[in-house]
Tab-separated table of C-alpha atoms in Angstrom:
chain	number	residue	atom	x	y	z
W	1	MET	CA	117.803	24.393	48.761
W	2	LYS	CA	115.364	26.763	47.139
W	3	PHE	CA	111.851	26.142	46.051
W	4	SER	CA	108.971	28.306	44.918
W	5	ARG	CA	106.510	29.145	47.666
W	6	ASN	CA	103.874	29.421	44.993
W	7	ARG	CA	101.962	26.171	44.913
W	8	ARG	CA	100.338	26.968	41.572
W	9	ARG	CA	103.316	28.440	39.739
W	10	PHE	CA	103.879	25.690	37.202
W	11	ILE	CA	100.234	25.146	36.348
W	12	THR	CA	99.230	28.803	36.157
W	13	ARG	CA	102.302	29.626	34.131
W	14	SER	CA	101.604	26.925	31.634
W	15	THR	CA	98.127	25.584	31.433
W	16	LEU	CA	96.667	29.047	30.900
W	17	VAL	CA	93.329	27.482	31.416
W	18	GLY	CA	91.194	24.691	32.623
W	19	PHE	CA	88.383	22.477	31.281
W	20	SER	CA	84.510	22.131	30.976
W	21	SER	CA	81.974	19.476	30.257
W	22	ALA	CA	79.927	21.191	27.585
W	23	ILE	CA	77.502	18.338	27.006
W	24	PRO	CA	73.927	19.119	28.163
W	25	SER	CA	73.321	15.541	29.365
W	26	VAL	CA	76.279	15.859	31.721
W	27	ARG	CA	75.594	19.180	33.420
W	28	LYS	CA	72.777	21.683	33.508
W	29	SER	CA	73.294	25.412	33.899
W	30	PRO	CA	72.914	26.596	37.510
W	31	ARG	CA	71.721	30.053	36.439
W	32	ALA	CA	68.006	29.370	36.890
W	33	SER	CA	68.404	28.109	40.447
W	34	ALA	CA	70.790	30.967	41.236
W	35	ALA	CA	68.154	33.491	40.197
W	36	SER	CA	65.659	32.093	42.709
W	37	GLY	CA	68.209	31.676	45.474
W	38	ASN	CA	70.513	28.789	46.353
W	39	VAL	CA	73.025	27.825	49.021
W	40	TYR	CA	75.489	30.464	47.805
W	41	THR	CA	73.155	33.406	47.224
W	42	ARG	CA	71.632	32.816	50.650
W	43	LEU	CA	75.110	33.471	52.041
W	44	GLY	CA	75.381	36.695	50.093
W	45	LEU	CA	77.685	35.215	47.423
W	46	ARG	CA	77.283	35.330	43.656
W	47	PRO	CA	77.928	32.130	41.682
W	48	ILE	CA	80.491	32.773	38.969
W	49	ILE	CA	81.014	31.668	35.400
W	50	ASN	CA	84.282	29.748	35.422
W	51	ALA	CA	86.183	30.727	32.262
W	52	SER	CA	89.570	29.789	33.687
W	53	GLY	CA	89.638	26.104	34.590
W	54	THR	CA	89.907	23.540	37.364
W	55	TYR	CA	91.636	25.714	39.937
W	56	THR	CA	91.325	24.886	43.603
W	57	HIS	CA	90.494	28.453	44.610
W	58	LEU	CA	87.402	28.252	42.376
W	59	GLY	CA	86.328	24.836	43.635
W	60	GLY	CA	87.896	22.681	40.925
W	61	SER	CA	85.166	21.240	38.717
W	62	LEU	CA	81.437	20.591	38.891
W	63	MET	CA	80.579	16.998	39.686
W	64	PRO	CA	78.276	15.337	37.129
W	65	PRO	CA	75.002	13.673	38.210
W	66	GLU	CA	76.478	10.162	38.179
W	67	VAL	CA	79.064	11.127	40.779
W	68	ILE	CA	76.601	12.995	42.992
W	69	GLU	CA	74.113	10.108	42.885
W	70	ALA	CA	76.810	7.593	43.785
W	71	MET	CA	77.893	9.706	46.744
W	72	ASN	CA	74.290	10.055	47.910
W	73	ASP	CA	73.887	6.270	47.765
W	74	ALA	CA	77.068	5.814	49.790
W	75	ALA	CA	75.786	8.184	52.462
W	76	ARG	CA	72.803	5.946	53.290
W	77	GLN	CA	74.660	2.927	54.767
W	78	TYR	CA	77.769	1.905	56.679
W	79	VAL	CA	80.687	-0.257	55.569
W	80	PRO	CA	84.116	-0.875	57.141
W	81	ILE	CA	86.395	1.826	55.743
W	82	ARG	CA	89.445	-0.426	55.389
W	83	ASP	CA	87.445	-2.907	53.345
W	84	LEU	CA	85.981	-0.148	51.209
W	85	THR	CA	89.468	1.286	50.607
W	86	ARG	CA	90.669	-2.073	49.298
W	87	ALA	CA	87.566	-2.760	47.205
W	88	VAL	CA	87.536	0.662	45.545
W	89	GLY	CA	91.289	0.492	44.993
W	90	GLU	CA	91.074	-2.898	43.295
W	91	ARG	CA	88.290	-1.674	41.017
W	92	ILE	CA	90.120	1.518	40.029
W	93	ALA	CA	93.355	-0.436	39.510
W	94	ALA	CA	91.563	-2.755	37.087
W	95	LEU	CA	90.021	0.185	35.236
W	96	THR	CA	93.377	1.963	34.876
W	97	ASP	CA	95.488	-1.112	34.138
W	98	SER	CA	97.534	-0.492	37.275
W	99	GLU	CA	98.835	-2.908	39.922
W	100	GLY	CA	97.325	-0.862	42.700
W	101	ALA	CA	95.204	2.220	43.331
W	102	LEU	CA	94.336	4.358	46.328
W	103	VAL	CA	91.844	7.200	46.745
W	104	THR	CA	93.635	10.028	48.537
W	105	THR	CA	93.072	13.574	49.765
W	106	GLY	CA	93.792	15.189	46.419
W	107	ALA	CA	97.010	14.872	44.422
W	108	ALA	CA	98.827	16.534	47.313
W	109	GLY	CA	97.672	13.776	49.647
W	110	ALA	CA	98.804	11.184	47.095
W	111	ILE	CA	102.289	12.716	47.024
W	112	PHE	CA	102.400	12.813	50.809
W	113	VAL	CA	101.386	9.199	51.502
W	114	GLY	CA	103.485	7.986	48.574
W	115	THR	CA	106.542	9.696	50.041
W	116	CYS	CA	105.790	8.245	53.483
W	117	ALA	CA	105.652	4.762	51.984
W	118	CYS	CA	109.007	5.245	50.270
W	119	ILE	CA	110.742	6.608	53.380
W	120	ALA	CA	109.413	4.447	56.205
W	121	GLY	CA	107.741	1.563	54.401
W	122	ASP	CA	105.692	-0.675	56.683
W	123	ASP	CA	108.230	-0.649	59.526
W	124	PRO	CA	106.108	0.160	62.632
W	125	ASP	CA	108.920	1.978	64.424
W	126	LYS	CA	109.748	4.159	61.443
W	127	MET	CA	106.069	4.830	60.765
W	128	LYS	CA	105.625	6.144	64.296
W	129	ARG	CA	108.665	8.423	63.973
W	130	LEU	CA	107.560	10.321	60.864
W	131	PRO	CA	108.162	13.147	60.056
W	132	PHE	CA	111.373	12.814	62.127
W	133	THR	CA	113.551	10.834	59.753
W	134	ALA	CA	117.085	11.081	61.114
W	135	GLY	CA	118.927	7.859	60.377
W	136	MET	CA	116.466	6.762	57.671
W	137	LYS	CA	116.690	6.835	53.908
W	138	ASN	CA	115.022	10.198	53.700
W	139	GLU	CA	116.351	11.988	50.604
W	140	VAL	CA	114.066	12.768	47.671
W	141	ILE	CA	115.781	13.871	44.474
W	142	VAL	CA	114.008	16.516	42.408
W	143	GLN	CA	114.955	18.638	39.429
W	144	LYS	CA	115.517	22.235	40.426
W	145	LEU	CA	112.819	23.520	38.081
W	146	HIS	CA	110.362	20.939	39.422
W	147	ASN	CA	110.939	21.995	43.018
W	148	THR	CA	107.751	23.984	43.504
W	149	GLY	CA	105.278	24.270	46.360
W	150	TRP	CA	104.032	20.766	45.597
W	151	THR	CA	107.253	19.276	46.930
W	152	ARG	CA	106.255	20.587	50.344
W	153	GLN	CA	104.176	17.402	50.563
W	154	CYS	CA	107.404	15.400	50.394
W	155	GLU	CA	108.978	17.555	53.084
W	156	ALA	CA	105.897	17.190	55.274
W	157	ALA	CA	106.552	13.444	55.239
W	158	GLY	CA	110.070	14.086	56.534
W	159	ALA	CA	111.947	14.121	53.234
W	160	GLN	CA	115.138	16.063	52.651
W	161	LEU	CA	115.048	17.433	49.105
W	162	VAL	CA	118.115	17.135	46.906
W	163	GLU	CA	118.064	19.384	43.828
W	164	VAL	CA	119.656	18.434	40.510
W	165	GLU	CA	119.600	19.945	37.032
W	166	TYR	CA	121.278	17.499	34.689
W	167	LYS	CA	121.355	13.746	34.121
W	168	ASP	CA	124.903	13.292	35.433
W	169	GLN	CA	123.982	15.251	38.581
W	170	LEU	CA	120.976	12.994	39.095
W	171	GLU	CA	123.107	9.871	38.808
W	172	ARG	CA	125.714	11.232	41.247
W	173	ALA	CA	123.041	12.350	43.730
W	174	ILE	CA	121.722	8.832	44.241
W	175	SER	CA	123.133	7.288	47.395
W	176	GLY	CA	122.314	4.975	50.256
W	177	ARG	CA	120.211	7.802	51.704
W	178	THR	CA	117.936	8.125	48.651
W	179	ALA	CA	114.336	7.101	49.339
W	180	MET	CA	112.558	8.342	46.222
W	181	LEU	CA	112.812	10.322	42.992
W	182	TYR	CA	110.136	12.973	42.318
W	183	PHE	CA	109.142	14.171	38.859
W	184	LEU	CA	106.651	16.893	37.936
W	185	VAL	CA	105.130	16.403	34.490
W	186	ALA	CA	106.353	19.813	33.380
W	187	ASP	CA	107.247	18.866	29.818
W	188	LYS	CA	103.568	18.703	28.915
W	189	HIS	CA	102.958	22.057	30.531
W	190	PHE	CA	105.712	23.656	28.516
W	191	GLY	CA	107.142	21.319	25.853
W	192	LYS	CA	108.250	23.057	22.683
W	193	TYR	CA	106.178	26.110	23.672
W	194	ARG	CA	108.303	26.916	26.721
W	195	ASP	CA	109.942	29.889	24.956
W	196	GLN	CA	106.571	31.286	23.918
W	197	LEU	CA	105.217	30.852	27.435
W	198	ASP	CA	108.420	31.981	29.151
W	199	ALA	CA	108.260	28.972	31.445
W	200	PRO	CA	111.274	26.685	31.937
W	201	GLY	CA	110.864	22.921	32.021
W	202	GLY	CA	113.070	20.246	33.477
W	203	LYS	CA	116.352	19.245	31.856
W	204	VAL	CA	116.037	15.494	32.456
W	205	SER	CA	113.193	13.733	30.660
W	206	LEU	CA	110.760	11.357	32.316
W	207	THR	CA	112.121	8.505	30.209
W	208	GLU	CA	115.634	9.183	31.535
W	209	TYR	CA	114.339	9.580	35.082
W	210	ALA	CA	112.489	6.256	34.934
W	211	ALA	CA	115.496	4.405	33.524
W	212	ILE	CA	117.825	5.785	36.200
W	213	ALA	CA	115.329	5.006	38.977
W	214	LYS	CA	114.870	1.456	37.735
W	215	ALA	CA	118.612	0.835	37.488
W	216	ALA	CA	119.107	2.120	41.035
W	217	ARG	CA	116.019	0.244	42.285
W	218	ILE	CA	114.632	3.438	43.801
W	219	PRO	CA	110.906	4.313	43.566
W	220	LEU	CA	109.918	7.116	41.181
W	221	LEU	CA	106.840	9.207	41.983
W	222	VAL	CA	105.336	11.303	39.197
W	223	ASP	CA	103.116	14.283	39.922
W	224	ALA	CA	100.569	14.266	37.081
W	225	ALA	CA	97.832	16.131	38.957
W	226	ALA	CA	96.504	18.057	35.946
W	227	GLU	CA	97.299	15.561	33.171
W	228	LEU	CA	93.705	14.562	32.443
W	229	PRO	CA	92.760	14.734	29.631
W	230	PRO	CA	93.922	12.741	27.778
W	231	PRO	CA	92.380	9.630	29.391
W	232	GLU	CA	95.428	7.583	28.389
W	233	SER	CA	97.345	9.330	31.167
W	234	LEU	CA	95.640	7.061	33.694
W	235	SER	CA	97.725	4.143	32.430
W	236	SER	CA	100.569	5.607	30.348
W	237	TYR	CA	102.881	6.566	33.221
W	238	THR	CA	102.863	3.208	34.941
W	239	LYS	CA	103.456	1.576	31.549
W	240	GLN	CA	106.598	3.725	31.283
W	241	GLY	CA	107.933	2.141	34.443
W	242	VAL	CA	106.818	4.803	36.935
W	243	ASP	CA	106.317	3.317	40.411
W	244	LEU	CA	103.768	5.816	41.728
W	245	VAL	CA	101.708	8.490	39.944
W	246	ALA	CA	99.501	11.122	41.575
W	247	PHE	CA	96.361	12.590	39.996
W	248	SER	CA	93.858	15.164	41.158
W	249	GLY	CA	90.345	13.793	41.525
W	250	GLY	CA	88.540	17.110	41.239
W	251	LYS	CA	90.023	18.402	37.985
W	252	GLY	CA	89.587	16.564	34.685
W	253	LEU	CA	87.977	13.539	36.323
W	254	GLN	CA	85.276	15.802	37.822
W	255	GLY	CA	85.183	13.764	40.997
W	256	PRO	CA	85.070	15.154	44.545
W	257	GLN	CA	87.354	18.189	44.817
W	258	ASN	CA	88.917	16.855	48.016
W	259	ALA	CA	89.916	13.563	46.353
W	260	GLY	CA	92.895	12.306	44.405
W	261	LEU	CA	94.383	9.083	43.099
W	262	LEU	CA	97.650	7.294	43.719
W	263	LEU	CA	98.309	4.601	41.117
W	264	GLY	CA	101.214	2.219	40.711
W	265	ARG	CA	103.025	-0.632	42.414
W	266	LYS	CA	100.676	-2.609	44.634
W	267	ASP	CA	103.229	-3.115	47.395
W	268	LEU	CA	103.795	0.631	47.718
W	269	ILE	CA	100.085	1.425	47.350
W	270	ASP	CA	99.181	-0.975	50.160
W	271	ILE	CA	101.760	0.660	52.405
W	272	ALA	CA	100.675	4.190	51.424
W	273	ALA	CA	97.114	3.336	52.520
W	274	MET	CA	98.393	2.917	56.081
W	275	TYR	CA	99.466	6.581	56.162
W	276	GLN	CA	95.956	7.996	55.987
W	277	SER	CA	92.798	7.589	58.065
W	278	PRO	CA	91.421	5.381	59.571
W	279	TYR	CA	94.960	4.447	60.620
W	280	SER	CA	96.603	6.389	63.428
W	281	GLY	CA	99.852	8.174	62.806
W	282	ILE	CA	101.158	11.029	60.717
W	283	GLY	CA	98.290	10.834	58.227
W	284	ARG	CA	95.381	10.496	60.626
W	285	ASP	CA	94.087	13.878	59.484
W	286	LEU	CA	93.898	12.635	55.861
W	287	LYS	CA	90.358	11.346	56.218
W	288	ILE	CA	88.653	9.905	53.116
W	289	SER	CA	84.927	9.508	53.619
W	290	LYS	CA	83.018	6.560	52.203
W	291	GLU	CA	81.112	9.055	50.048
W	292	THR	CA	84.348	10.442	48.610
W	293	MET	CA	85.711	6.986	47.781
W	294	ILE	CA	82.526	5.930	46.001
W	295	GLY	CA	82.344	9.304	44.246
W	296	MET	CA	85.904	8.916	43.017
W	297	LEU	CA	85.173	5.418	41.692
W	298	ALA	CA	82.070	6.703	39.902
W	299	ALA	CA	84.106	9.563	38.412
W	300	VAL	CA	86.748	7.192	37.014
W	301	GLU	CA	84.121	4.821	35.603
W	302	ARG	CA	82.291	7.721	33.965
W	303	TYR	CA	85.474	9.293	32.615
W	304	LEU	CA	86.520	6.106	30.873
W	305	ARG	CA	83.057	5.761	29.276
W	306	LEU	CA	83.005	9.284	27.858
W	307	ASP	CA	83.250	10.097	24.170
W	308	HIS	CA	86.266	12.359	24.558
W	309	ALA	CA	86.290	13.385	20.900
W	310	ALA	CA	82.688	14.592	21.223
W	311	GLU	CA	83.581	16.508	24.375
W	312	TRP	CA	86.493	18.176	22.615
W	313	ASN	CA	84.269	19.189	19.705
W	314	ALA	CA	81.695	20.671	22.072
W	315	TRP	CA	84.321	22.708	23.922
W	316	LYS	CA	85.875	23.800	20.625
W	317	ALA	CA	82.498	24.978	19.326
W	318	GLN	CA	82.135	27.165	22.414
W	319	VAL	CA	85.614	28.626	21.880
W	320	ASP	CA	84.885	29.198	18.188
W	321	HIS	CA	81.743	31.145	19.087
W	322	MET	CA	83.665	33.439	21.419
W	323	LYS	CA	86.327	34.024	18.796
W	324	GLN	CA	83.750	34.939	16.162
W	325	VAL	CA	82.139	37.484	18.485
W	326	LEU	CA	85.377	39.048	19.764
W	327	ASP	CA	87.060	39.265	16.374
W	328	LYS	CA	84.457	41.904	15.465
W	329	VAL	CA	85.843	44.355	18.030
W	330	PRO	CA	88.244	46.864	16.396
W	331	GLY	CA	91.816	46.528	17.620
W	332	VAL	CA	91.261	43.170	19.308
W	333	GLU	CA	93.194	40.025	18.370
W	334	SER	CA	92.438	36.450	19.382
W	335	GLY	CA	93.918	33.019	18.821
W	336	TYR	CA	93.954	29.448	20.034
W	337	VAL	CA	96.310	28.173	22.731
W	338	PRO	CA	98.303	25.165	21.442
W	339	ARG	CA	96.571	21.879	22.230
W	340	GLU	CA	99.831	20.301	23.389
W	341	VAL	CA	99.906	22.478	26.502
W	342	THR	CA	98.216	21.152	29.649
W	343	ASN	CA	95.251	20.782	30.137
W	344	HIS	CA	95.046	19.851	26.456
W	345	VAL	CA	91.631	21.492	25.965
W	346	PRO	CA	90.360	24.305	23.704
W	347	ARG	CA	91.378	27.765	24.920
W	348	LEU	CA	91.253	31.244	23.432
W	349	TRP	CA	93.634	34.114	24.106
W	350	VAL	CA	92.378	37.676	23.574
W	351	LYS	CA	94.621	40.734	23.508
W	352	TRP	CA	94.707	44.382	22.483
W	353	ASP	CA	97.089	47.320	22.595
W	354	GLU	CA	96.756	48.306	26.241
W	355	LYS	CA	98.179	51.784	25.654
W	356	GLU	CA	95.893	52.482	22.702
W	357	PHE	CA	92.843	51.263	24.625
W	358	ASN	CA	94.126	52.864	27.846
W	359	PHE	CA	92.749	49.666	29.348
W	360	SER	CA	94.905	46.846	30.691
W	361	HIS	CA	94.346	43.143	30.842
W	362	GLU	CA	94.137	43.600	34.601
W	363	ASP	CA	91.338	46.166	34.139
W	364	CYS	CA	89.480	43.686	31.978
W	365	PHE	CA	89.973	40.847	34.433
W	366	LYS	CA	88.378	42.962	37.165
W	367	ALA	CA	85.577	44.269	34.943
W	368	LEU	CA	84.546	40.708	34.093
W	369	GLN	CA	84.276	39.914	37.801
W	370	GLU	CA	82.293	43.028	38.610
W	371	GLY	CA	79.463	42.213	36.208
W	372	GLU	CA	76.473	39.972	36.765
W	373	PRO	CA	77.106	37.117	36.816
W	374	PRO	CA	80.805	37.447	37.737
W	375	ILE	CA	83.134	35.904	35.151
W	376	VAL	CA	86.593	34.637	36.124
W	377	ALA	CA	89.050	34.397	33.219
W	378	LEU	CA	92.831	33.997	33.192
W	379	ARG	CA	95.459	36.697	32.815
W	380	THR	CA	98.485	35.543	30.883
W	381	PRO	CA	101.307	37.047	28.777
W	382	MET	CA	99.132	36.149	25.799
W	383	GLY	CA	96.379	38.430	27.116
W	384	VAL	CA	93.084	37.458	28.707
W	385	THR	CA	92.613	33.718	28.215
W	386	LEU	CA	89.223	32.020	28.123
W	387	VAL	CA	88.559	28.334	28.654
W	388	THR	CA	85.293	26.492	28.089
W	389	TRP	CA	85.700	23.029	29.628
W	390	MET	CA	84.387	24.190	33.002
W	391	MET	CA	81.574	26.261	31.491
W	392	THR	CA	78.021	24.991	31.251
W	393	PRO	CA	76.353	25.099	27.813
W	394	GLY	CA	75.369	28.654	26.859
W	395	GLU	CA	77.780	30.378	29.227
W	396	GLU	CA	80.197	30.950	26.348
W	397	ARG	CA	77.608	33.351	24.867
W	398	ILE	CA	77.404	35.310	28.110
W	399	VAL	CA	81.207	35.522	28.305
W	400	ALA	CA	81.620	36.564	24.661
W	401	ASP	CA	78.919	39.234	24.816
W	402	ARG	CA	80.184	40.659	28.107
W	403	LEU	CA	83.808	40.814	26.984
W	404	LYS	CA	82.818	42.358	23.645
W	405	GLN	CA	80.846	45.051	25.453
W	406	ILE	CA	83.699	45.763	27.881
W	407	LEU	CA	86.293	46.076	25.115
W	408	GLU	CA	84.091	48.171	22.829
W	409	THR	CA	83.364	50.557	25.687
W	410	ALA	CA	87.050	50.760	26.592
W	411	HIS	CA	88.011	51.490	22.988
W	412	ARG	CA	85.411	54.243	22.568
W	413	SER	CA	86.283	55.984	25.823
W	414	ALA	CA	90.067	55.545	25.681
W	415	GLY	CA	90.736	59.241	25.148
W	416	SER	CA	88.511	60.393	27.997
W	417	ARG	CA	90.313	58.492	30.772
W	418	PRO	CA	93.624	59.469	32.419
W	419	LYS	CA	96.548	57.734	30.740
W	420	ARG	CA	97.978	54.749	32.626
W	421	THR	CA	101.700	54.616	33.146
W	422	ASN	CA	102.056	50.860	33.602
W	423	ALA	CA	99.462	48.990	31.624
W	424	GLY	CA	99.785	45.233	31.899
W	425	LEU	CA	99.305	42.413	34.310
W	426	ALA	CA	99.171	43.283	37.964
W	427	SER	CA	100.187	40.926	40.729
W	428	GLY	CA	97.893	38.013	41.361
W	429	PHE	CA	96.482	35.304	39.175
W	430	GLY	CA	98.417	35.088	35.938
W	431	MET	CA	101.436	33.445	34.391
W	432	ASP	CA	103.965	36.161	35.170
W	433	ASN	CA	102.494	36.670	38.623
W	434	PRO	CA	100.697	33.447	39.477
W	435	VAL	CA	98.610	32.682	42.512
W	436	ASP	CA	100.439	32.850	45.806
W	437	GLU	CA	98.380	30.643	48.072
W	438	TRP	CA	100.378	31.861	51.045
W	439	ASP	CA	98.674	35.221	50.431
W	440	PRO	CA	94.887	35.132	51.019
W	441	GLY	CA	94.475	37.747	48.292
W	442	GLY	CA	96.987	36.218	45.923
W	443	ASP	CA	94.462	34.821	43.452
W	444	GLY	CA	93.548	38.289	42.243
W	445	LEU	CA	89.829	37.665	42.801
W	446	ILE	CA	87.553	40.414	44.066
W	447	SER	CA	86.066	39.292	47.390
W	448	GLN	CA	82.276	39.001	47.433
W	449	TYR	CA	81.943	38.326	51.145
W	450	THR	CA	80.709	41.172	53.320
W	451	GLY	CA	80.049	39.182	56.480
W	452	LYS	CA	76.301	39.359	55.927
W	453	SER	CA	74.077	36.603	54.618
W	454	ALA	CA	71.179	37.316	52.297
W	455	ASP	CA	67.709	37.420	53.819
């Protein structure tokens, strides 16, 4: 069975971007502290402007004050971790209208412990044997186009993946060996724009998957790591009959980057909790600190209180400003990425004739990083894509002015540079050539680290 070794293929090929809280009361710009020195500059690193989104290789999101304060409070006292796990889970379950909830080590950890629960349940002998699952119900059925690097979490639990493409294949694949069905929420990444984005989606819908799983009485786990916003996603999947759903905690929720959520059936959630620390066994290394659990609870509470329409308008205003500035550059086109595509936030694509400018999107991507402060955008088939939901207020002006200057300079000097023979996207971070996290240099970022800390 084949799967993509690229853990970010589906998201980078489809989301194009990420997300930013552009409300001053939520986050303050770090530029002033960076100028006087902070934990990063003292290490010889330059804090970046994140114009791409909630990607792990950039640190996800910035935690708002409410989350940081809650984590600081949690760090001052002790509580039994098992009790805290249950208490936080019950609170998050109530907030999300779910039977059960568990704070995990990211969405990947949620997939892992959820798969463990479906394969071995709470049988002590089977739990001790994982990931060696011979003789158990150990098959996980996945659509071929959903079989990405994320399904490695299922395999790490001891699952044998069974690929299908069509509904009749799915129905025939179910047997006495089937432990779980896995579904990646790819339709929202691609949807009706899959031709435009050149990214295939699955051929069996979530509604069909859920109905088949229910009829066969087999648990269905949905990977919805990047499906926030909209906030309704926290409850919509379980209402559709999904047994388990995994979310990232450090993306749209802006909780701790090392956290995630597993929501769904209480019986499975309670079992999944036994596959991570403080329990011994296969998940002992999945340690959730008391600070992380409290931070995740604070993030969910905050997220559900937010005025999401106001946030959208703030992000859109930032995108509109960049468009107004960049549309003044001769030969440059810009446009909005469809809202329906994950992450469902305002995004702007910018493109130009690379041969006429003698300047590729890859050149631009690198030039943005080489300035001060470094700016990390996205490279996509649509051009250079800019996202504002992970920018702090005012950073959109820095990005727009810098990109305008870069493109104007490139246009003026096009005739004085040697002609390129292969303008376009180079390997690395983009939709045609997305991040390969097996390759330390696969994100396309220019390394800042020299091995020397600042004085």
